[in-house]
Coordinates of N, CA and C in Angstrom, one line a residue:
X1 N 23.7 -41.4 -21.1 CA 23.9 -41.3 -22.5 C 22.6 -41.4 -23.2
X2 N 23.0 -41.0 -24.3 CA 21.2 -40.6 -25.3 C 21.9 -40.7 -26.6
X3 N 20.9 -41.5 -27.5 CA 20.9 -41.3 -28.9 C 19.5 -41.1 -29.7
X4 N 19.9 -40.3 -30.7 CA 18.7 -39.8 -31.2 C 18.8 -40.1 -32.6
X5 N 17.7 -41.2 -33.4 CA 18.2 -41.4 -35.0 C 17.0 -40.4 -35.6
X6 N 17.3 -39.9 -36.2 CA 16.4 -39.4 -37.2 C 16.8 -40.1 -38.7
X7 N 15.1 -41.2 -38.8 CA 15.1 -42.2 -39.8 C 15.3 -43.5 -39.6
X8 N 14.0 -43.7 -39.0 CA 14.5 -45.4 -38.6 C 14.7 -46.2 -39.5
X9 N 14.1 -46.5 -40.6 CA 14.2 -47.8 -41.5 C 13.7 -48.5 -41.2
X10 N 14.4 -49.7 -40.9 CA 13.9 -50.9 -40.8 C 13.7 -51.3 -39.3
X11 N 14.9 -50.3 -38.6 CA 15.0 -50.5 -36.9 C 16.8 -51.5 -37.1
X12 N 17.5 -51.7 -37.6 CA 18.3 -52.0 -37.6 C 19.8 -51.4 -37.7
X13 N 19.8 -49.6 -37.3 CA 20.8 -48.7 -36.8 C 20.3 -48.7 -35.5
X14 N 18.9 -49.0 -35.0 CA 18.8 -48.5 -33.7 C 18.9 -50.0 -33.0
X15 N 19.0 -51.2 -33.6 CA 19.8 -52.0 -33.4 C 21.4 -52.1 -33.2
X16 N 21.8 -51.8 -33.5 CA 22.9 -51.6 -33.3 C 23.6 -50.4 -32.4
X17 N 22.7 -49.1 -32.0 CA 22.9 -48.4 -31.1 C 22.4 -48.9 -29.8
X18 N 21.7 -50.0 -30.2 CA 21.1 -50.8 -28.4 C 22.2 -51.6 -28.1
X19 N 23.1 -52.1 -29.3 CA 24.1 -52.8 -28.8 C 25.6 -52.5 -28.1
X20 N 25.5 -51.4 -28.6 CA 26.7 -50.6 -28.9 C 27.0 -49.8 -27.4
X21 N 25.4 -49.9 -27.0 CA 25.2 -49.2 -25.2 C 25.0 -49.7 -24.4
X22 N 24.9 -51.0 -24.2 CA 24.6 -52.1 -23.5 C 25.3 -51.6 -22.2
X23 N 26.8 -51.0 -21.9 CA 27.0 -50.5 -20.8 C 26.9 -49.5 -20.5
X24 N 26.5 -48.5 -21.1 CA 25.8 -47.2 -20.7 C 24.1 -47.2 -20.2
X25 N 23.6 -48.4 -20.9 CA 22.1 -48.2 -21.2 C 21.5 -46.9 -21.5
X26 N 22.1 -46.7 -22.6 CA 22.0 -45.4 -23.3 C 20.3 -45.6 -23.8
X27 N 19.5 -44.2 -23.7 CA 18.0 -44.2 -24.0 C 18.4 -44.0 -25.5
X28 N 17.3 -44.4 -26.6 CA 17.9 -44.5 -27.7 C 16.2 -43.9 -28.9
X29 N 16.3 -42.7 -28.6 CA 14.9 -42.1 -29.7 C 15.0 -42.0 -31.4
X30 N 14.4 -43.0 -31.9 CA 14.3 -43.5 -33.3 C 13.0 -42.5 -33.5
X31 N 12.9 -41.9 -34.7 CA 12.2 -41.0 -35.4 C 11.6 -41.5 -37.1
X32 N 10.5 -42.1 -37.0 CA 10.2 -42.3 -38.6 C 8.6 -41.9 -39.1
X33 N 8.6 -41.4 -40.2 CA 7.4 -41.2 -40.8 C 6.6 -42.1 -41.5
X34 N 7.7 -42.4 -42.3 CA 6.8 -44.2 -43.3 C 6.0 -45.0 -42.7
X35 N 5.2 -45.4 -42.6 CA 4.2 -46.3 -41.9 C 4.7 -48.3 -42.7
X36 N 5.2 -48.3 -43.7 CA 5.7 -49.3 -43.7 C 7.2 -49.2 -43.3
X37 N 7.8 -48.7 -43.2 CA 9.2 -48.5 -41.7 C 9.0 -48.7 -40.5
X38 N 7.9 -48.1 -40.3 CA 7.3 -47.8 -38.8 C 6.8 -49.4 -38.6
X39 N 6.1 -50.3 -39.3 CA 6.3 -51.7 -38.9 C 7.3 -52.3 -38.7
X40 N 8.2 -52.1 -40.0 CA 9.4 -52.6 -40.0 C 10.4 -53.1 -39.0
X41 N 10.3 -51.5 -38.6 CA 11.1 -51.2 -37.2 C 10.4 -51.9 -35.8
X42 N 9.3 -51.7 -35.6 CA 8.2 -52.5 -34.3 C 8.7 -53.8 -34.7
X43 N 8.3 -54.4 -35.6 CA 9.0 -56.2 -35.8 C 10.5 -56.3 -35.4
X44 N 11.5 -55.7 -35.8 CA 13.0 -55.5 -35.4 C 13.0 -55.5 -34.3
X45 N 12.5 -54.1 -33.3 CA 12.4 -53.9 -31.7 C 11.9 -55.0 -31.3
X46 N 11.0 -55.8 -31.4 CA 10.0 -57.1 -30.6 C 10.9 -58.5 -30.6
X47 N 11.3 -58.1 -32.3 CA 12.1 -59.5 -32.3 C 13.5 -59.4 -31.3
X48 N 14.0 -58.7 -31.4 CA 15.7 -58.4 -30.8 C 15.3 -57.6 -29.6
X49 N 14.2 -57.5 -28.7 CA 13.6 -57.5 -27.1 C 14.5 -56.1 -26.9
X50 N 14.5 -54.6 -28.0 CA 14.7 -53.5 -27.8 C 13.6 -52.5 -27.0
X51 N 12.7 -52.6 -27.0 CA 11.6 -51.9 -26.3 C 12.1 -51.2 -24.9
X52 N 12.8 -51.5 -24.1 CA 13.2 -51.4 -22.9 C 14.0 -50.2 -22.9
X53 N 14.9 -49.9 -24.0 CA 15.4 -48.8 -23.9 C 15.1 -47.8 -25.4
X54 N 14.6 -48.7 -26.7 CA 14.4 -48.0 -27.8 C 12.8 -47.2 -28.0
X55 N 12.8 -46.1 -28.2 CA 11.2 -45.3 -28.3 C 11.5 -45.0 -29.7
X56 N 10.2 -45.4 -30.7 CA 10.5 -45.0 -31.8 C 9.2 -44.1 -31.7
X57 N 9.2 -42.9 -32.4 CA 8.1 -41.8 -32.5 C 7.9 -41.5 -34.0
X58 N 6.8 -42.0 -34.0 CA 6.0 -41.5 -35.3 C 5.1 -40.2 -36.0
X59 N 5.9 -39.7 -37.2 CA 5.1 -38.7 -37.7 C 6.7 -37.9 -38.4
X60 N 6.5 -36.8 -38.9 CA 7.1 -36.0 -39.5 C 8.5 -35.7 -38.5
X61 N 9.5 -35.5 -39.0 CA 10.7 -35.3 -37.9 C 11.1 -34.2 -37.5
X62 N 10.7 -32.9 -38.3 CA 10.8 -31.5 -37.5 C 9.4 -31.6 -36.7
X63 N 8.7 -32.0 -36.8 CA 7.7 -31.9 -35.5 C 8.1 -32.8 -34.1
X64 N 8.4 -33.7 -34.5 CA 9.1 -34.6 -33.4 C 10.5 -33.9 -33.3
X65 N 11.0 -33.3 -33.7 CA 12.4 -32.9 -32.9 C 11.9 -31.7 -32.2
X66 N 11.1 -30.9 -32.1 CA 10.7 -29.9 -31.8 C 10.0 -29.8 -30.6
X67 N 9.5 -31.6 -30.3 CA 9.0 -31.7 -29.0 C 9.9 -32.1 -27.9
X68 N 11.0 -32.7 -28.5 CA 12.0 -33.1 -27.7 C 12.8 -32.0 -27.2
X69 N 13.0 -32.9 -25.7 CA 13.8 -32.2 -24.9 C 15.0 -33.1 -24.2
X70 N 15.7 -32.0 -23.3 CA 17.4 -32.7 -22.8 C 18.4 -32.8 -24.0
X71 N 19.3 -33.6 -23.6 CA 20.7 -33.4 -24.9 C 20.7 -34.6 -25.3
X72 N 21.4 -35.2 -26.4 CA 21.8 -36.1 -26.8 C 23.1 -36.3 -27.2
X73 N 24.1 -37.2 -26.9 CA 25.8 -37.5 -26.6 C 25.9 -37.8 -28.7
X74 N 24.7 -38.6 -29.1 CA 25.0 -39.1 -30.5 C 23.7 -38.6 -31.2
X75 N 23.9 -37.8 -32.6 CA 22.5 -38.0 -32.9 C 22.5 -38.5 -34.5
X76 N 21.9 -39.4 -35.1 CA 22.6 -40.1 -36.3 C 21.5 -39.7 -37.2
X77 N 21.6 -38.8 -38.2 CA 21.0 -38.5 -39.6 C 20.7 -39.4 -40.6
X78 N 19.7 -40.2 -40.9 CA 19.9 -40.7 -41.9 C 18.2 -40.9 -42.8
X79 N 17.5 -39.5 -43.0 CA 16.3 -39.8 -43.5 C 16.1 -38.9 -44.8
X80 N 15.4 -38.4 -44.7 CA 14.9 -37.9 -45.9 C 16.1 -36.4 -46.3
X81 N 16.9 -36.7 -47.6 CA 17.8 -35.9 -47.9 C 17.4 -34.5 -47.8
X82 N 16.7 -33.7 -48.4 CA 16.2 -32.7 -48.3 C 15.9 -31.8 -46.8
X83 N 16.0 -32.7 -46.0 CA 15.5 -32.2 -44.4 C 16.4 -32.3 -43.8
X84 N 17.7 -33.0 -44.4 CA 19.6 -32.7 -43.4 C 19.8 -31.2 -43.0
X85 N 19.1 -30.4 -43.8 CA 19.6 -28.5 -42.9 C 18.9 -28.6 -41.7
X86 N 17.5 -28.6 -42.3 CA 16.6 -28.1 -41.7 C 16.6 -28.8 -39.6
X87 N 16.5 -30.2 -40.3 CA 16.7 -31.2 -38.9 C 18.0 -30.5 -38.0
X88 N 19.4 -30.3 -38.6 CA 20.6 -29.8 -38.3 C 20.4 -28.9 -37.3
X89 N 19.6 -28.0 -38.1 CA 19.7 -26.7 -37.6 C 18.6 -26.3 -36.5
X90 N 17.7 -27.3 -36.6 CA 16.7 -27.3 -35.6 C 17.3 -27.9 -34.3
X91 N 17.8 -28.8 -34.0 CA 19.4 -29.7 -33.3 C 19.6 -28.7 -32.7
X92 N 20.7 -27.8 -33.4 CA 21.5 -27.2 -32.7 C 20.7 -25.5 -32.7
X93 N 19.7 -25.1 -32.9 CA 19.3 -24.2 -32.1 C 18.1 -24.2 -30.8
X94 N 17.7 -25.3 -30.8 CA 17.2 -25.9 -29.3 C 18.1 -26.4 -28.3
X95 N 19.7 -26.7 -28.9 CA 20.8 -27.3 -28.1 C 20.3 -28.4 -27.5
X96 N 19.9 -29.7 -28.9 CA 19.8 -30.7 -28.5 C 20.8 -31.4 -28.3
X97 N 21.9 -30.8 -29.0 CA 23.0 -31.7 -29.0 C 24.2 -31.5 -27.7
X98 N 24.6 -32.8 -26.7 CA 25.2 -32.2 -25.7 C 26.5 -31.6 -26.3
X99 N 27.5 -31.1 -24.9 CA 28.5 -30.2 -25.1 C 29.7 -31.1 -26.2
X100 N 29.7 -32.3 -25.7 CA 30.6 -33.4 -26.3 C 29.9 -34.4 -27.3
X101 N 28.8 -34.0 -27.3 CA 28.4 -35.0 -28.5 C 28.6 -34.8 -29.7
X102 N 28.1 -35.4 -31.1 CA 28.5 -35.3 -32.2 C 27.0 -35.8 -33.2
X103 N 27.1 -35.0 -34.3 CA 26.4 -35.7 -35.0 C 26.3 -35.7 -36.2
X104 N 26.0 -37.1 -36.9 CA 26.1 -38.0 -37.8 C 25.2 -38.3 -39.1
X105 N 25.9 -37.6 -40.0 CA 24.7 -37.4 -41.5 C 25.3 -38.5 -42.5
X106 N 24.1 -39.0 -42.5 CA 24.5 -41.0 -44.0 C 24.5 -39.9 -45.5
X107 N 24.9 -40.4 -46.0 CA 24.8 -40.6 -47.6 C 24.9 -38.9 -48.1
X108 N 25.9 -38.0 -47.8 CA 26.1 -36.6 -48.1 C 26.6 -36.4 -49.3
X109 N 27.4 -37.4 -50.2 CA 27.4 -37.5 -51.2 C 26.9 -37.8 -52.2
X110 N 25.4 -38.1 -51.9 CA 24.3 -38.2 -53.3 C 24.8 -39.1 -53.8
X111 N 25.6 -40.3 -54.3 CA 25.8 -40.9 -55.2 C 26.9 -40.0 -55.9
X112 N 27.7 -39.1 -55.3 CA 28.2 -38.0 -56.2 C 27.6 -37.1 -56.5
X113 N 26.6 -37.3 -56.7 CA 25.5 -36.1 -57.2 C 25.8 -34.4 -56.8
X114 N 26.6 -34.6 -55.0 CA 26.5 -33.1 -54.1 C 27.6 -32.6 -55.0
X115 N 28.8 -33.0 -56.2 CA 30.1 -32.9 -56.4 C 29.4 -31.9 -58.1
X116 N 28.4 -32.7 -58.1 CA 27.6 -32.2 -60.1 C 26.6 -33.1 -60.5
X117 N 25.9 -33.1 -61.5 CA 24.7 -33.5 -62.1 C 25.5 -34.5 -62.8
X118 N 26.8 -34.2 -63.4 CA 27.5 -35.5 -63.6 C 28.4 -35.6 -63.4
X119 N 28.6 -35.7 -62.4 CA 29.7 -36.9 -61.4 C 29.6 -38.5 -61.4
X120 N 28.6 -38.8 -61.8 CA 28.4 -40.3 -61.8 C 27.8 -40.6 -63.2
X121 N 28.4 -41.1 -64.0 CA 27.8 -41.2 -65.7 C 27.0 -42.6 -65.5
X122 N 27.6 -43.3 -64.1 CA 27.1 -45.0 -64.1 C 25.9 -45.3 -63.2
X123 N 25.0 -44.2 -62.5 CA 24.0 -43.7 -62.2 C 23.1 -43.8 -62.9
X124 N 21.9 -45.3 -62.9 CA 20.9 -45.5 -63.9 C 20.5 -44.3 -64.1
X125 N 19.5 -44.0 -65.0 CA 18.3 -43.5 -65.7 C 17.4 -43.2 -64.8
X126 N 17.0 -44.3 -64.1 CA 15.9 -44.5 -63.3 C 15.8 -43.7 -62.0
X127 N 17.1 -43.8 -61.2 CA 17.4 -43.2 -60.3 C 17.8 -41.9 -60.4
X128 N 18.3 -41.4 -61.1 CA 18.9 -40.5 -61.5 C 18.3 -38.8 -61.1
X129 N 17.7 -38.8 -61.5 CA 16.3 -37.8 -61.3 C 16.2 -37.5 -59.6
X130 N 16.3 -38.7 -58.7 CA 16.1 -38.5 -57.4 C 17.5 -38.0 -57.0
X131 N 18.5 -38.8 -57.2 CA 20.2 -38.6 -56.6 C 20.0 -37.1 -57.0
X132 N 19.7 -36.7 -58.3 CA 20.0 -35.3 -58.6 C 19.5 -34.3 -57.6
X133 N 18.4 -34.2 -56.9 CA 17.3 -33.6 -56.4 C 17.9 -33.5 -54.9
X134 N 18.5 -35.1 -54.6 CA 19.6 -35.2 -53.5 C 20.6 -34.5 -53.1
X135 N 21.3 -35.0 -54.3 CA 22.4 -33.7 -54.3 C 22.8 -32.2 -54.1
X136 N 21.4 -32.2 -54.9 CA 21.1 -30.4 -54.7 C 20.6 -30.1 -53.3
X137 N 20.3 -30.8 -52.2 CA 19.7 -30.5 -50.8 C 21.0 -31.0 -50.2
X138 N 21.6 -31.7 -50.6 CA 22.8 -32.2 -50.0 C 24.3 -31.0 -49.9
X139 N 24.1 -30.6 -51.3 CA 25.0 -29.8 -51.4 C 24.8 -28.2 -50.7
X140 N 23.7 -28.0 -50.3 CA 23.0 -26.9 -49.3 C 23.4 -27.1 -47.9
X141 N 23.3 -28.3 -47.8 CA 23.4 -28.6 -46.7 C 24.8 -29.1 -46.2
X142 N 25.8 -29.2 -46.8 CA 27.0 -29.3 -46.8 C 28.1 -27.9 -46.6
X143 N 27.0 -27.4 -47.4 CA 27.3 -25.2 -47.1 C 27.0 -24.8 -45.7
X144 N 25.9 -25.1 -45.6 CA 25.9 -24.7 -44.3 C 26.6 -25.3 -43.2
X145 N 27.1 -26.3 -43.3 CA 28.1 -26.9 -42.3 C 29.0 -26.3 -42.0
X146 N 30.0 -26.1 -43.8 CA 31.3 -25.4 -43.7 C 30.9 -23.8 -43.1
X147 N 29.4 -23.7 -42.8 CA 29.6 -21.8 -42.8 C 28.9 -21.3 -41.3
X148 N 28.0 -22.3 -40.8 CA 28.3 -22.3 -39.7 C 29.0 -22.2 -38.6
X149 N 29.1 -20.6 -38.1 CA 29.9 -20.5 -36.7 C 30.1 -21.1 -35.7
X150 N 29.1 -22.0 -35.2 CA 29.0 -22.2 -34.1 C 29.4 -23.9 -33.7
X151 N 29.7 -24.3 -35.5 CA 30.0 -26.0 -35.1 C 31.4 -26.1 -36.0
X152 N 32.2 -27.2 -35.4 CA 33.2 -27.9 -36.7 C 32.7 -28.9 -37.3
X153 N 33.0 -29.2 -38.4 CA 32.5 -30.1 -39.3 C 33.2 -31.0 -40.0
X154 N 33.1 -32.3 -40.4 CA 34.1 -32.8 -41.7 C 33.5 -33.4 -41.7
X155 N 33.2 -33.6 -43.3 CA 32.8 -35.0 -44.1 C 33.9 -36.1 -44.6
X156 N 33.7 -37.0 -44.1 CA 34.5 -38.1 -44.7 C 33.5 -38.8 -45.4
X157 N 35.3 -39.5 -46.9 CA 34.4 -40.1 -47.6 C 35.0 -41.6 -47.6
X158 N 33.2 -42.0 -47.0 CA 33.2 -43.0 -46.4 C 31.8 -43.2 -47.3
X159 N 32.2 -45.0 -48.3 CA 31.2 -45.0 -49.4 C 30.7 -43.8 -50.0
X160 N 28.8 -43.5 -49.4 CA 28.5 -42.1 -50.2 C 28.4 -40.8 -48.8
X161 N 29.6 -41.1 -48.6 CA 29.3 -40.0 -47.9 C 29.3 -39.4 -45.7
X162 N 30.1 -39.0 -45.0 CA 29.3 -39.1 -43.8 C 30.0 -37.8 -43.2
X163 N 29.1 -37.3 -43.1 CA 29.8 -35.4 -42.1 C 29.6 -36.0 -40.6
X164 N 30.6 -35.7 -40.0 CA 30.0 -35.5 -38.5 C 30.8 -34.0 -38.3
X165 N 29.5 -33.6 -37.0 CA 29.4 -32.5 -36.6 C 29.6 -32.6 -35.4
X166 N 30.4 -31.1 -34.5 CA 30.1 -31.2 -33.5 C 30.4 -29.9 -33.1
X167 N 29.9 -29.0 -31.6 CA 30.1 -27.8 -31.1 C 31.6 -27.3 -31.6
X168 N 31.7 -26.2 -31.8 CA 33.4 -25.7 -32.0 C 33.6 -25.1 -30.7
X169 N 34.5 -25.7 -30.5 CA 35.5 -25.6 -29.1 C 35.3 -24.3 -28.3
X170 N 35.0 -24.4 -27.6 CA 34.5 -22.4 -26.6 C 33.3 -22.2 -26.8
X171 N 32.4 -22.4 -27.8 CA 30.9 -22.4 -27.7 C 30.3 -22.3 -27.0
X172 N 29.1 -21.2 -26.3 CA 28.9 -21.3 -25.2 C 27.1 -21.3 -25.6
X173 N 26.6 -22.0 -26.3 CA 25.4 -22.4 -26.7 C 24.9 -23.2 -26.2
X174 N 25.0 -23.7 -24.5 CA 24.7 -24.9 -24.0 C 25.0 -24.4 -22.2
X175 N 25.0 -24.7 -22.0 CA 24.6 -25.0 -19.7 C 25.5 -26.4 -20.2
X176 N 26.5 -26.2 -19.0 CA 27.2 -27.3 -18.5 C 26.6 -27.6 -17.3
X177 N 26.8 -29.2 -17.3 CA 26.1 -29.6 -16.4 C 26.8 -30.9 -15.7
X178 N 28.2 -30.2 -15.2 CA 29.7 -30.7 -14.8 C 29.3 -30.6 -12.9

């Protein structure tokens, strides 16, 4: 088994995917740019003794997905809004993603935002401006899900949001390896 986050944070999803594998000892490739994340996450892994199975890779995420190879059973989305197509689509035309796997996009509802510019009236000021910007990459990228031949899709709403994806049934975009 293999999971692949794109967006580590703090290292505390790929905590919980070290946990979650403990009987598979699933390899577990964490993906972040931020250089204060990228600490974040190194203190996480050291403190909770993840190193053994967690590799976190630094730098931009379509360049790191592009180096990667083999499949991955889970791949969990959760970074920079604007790069959910592009990452997606990069996935699934390298056929990163294995025949049974699935994968997993955070926060597809913008705050509301992917629904209209005002869907949320209780959406500071402050923030506002970003969720919108969100929305609009969210809502692109929510299109392409539904129009996508080659995957099924559904978003559940779950808080702000969570699509999982996965191959549509007969797809032959992949080598079994049965």
């Amino acid at each position: 088994m293999a999971v692949l986050e794109i967006g580590c944070f703090t290292g505390y999803s790929a905590l919980a995917w070290y946990e979650s594998t403990v009987s598979t000892q699933a390899e577990i490739i964490t993906l972040e740019l931020d250089p204060t994340m990228i600490a974040a996450s190194r203190r996480t892994f050291d403190r909770f003794k993840l190193n053994d199975r967690v590799r976190l890779i630094e730098g931009p995420a379509q360049d790191s997905i592009e180096k990667l190879s083999g499949q991955f059973d889970i791949i969990f989305v959760d970074a920079n809004k604007e790069g959910y197509e592009g990452y997606v689509k990069q996935i699934l035309d390298k056929k990163l993603l294995s025949p049974k796997g699935f994968i997993m996009c955070d926060n597809v509802f913008a705050r509301g935002m992917t629904i209209s510019t005002e869907a949320n009236p209780t959406l500071p000021d402050k923030v506002r401006p970003y969720w919108t910007e969100n929305g609009k990459a969210l809502r692109s990228f929510n299109n392409f899900c539904k129009n996508d031949s080659r995957i099924d899709s559904v978003l559940l709403p779950l808080y702000d949001g969570v699509t999982l994806i996965k191959w549509k049934q007969g797809q032959r975009n992949f080598v079994r390896l049965n």
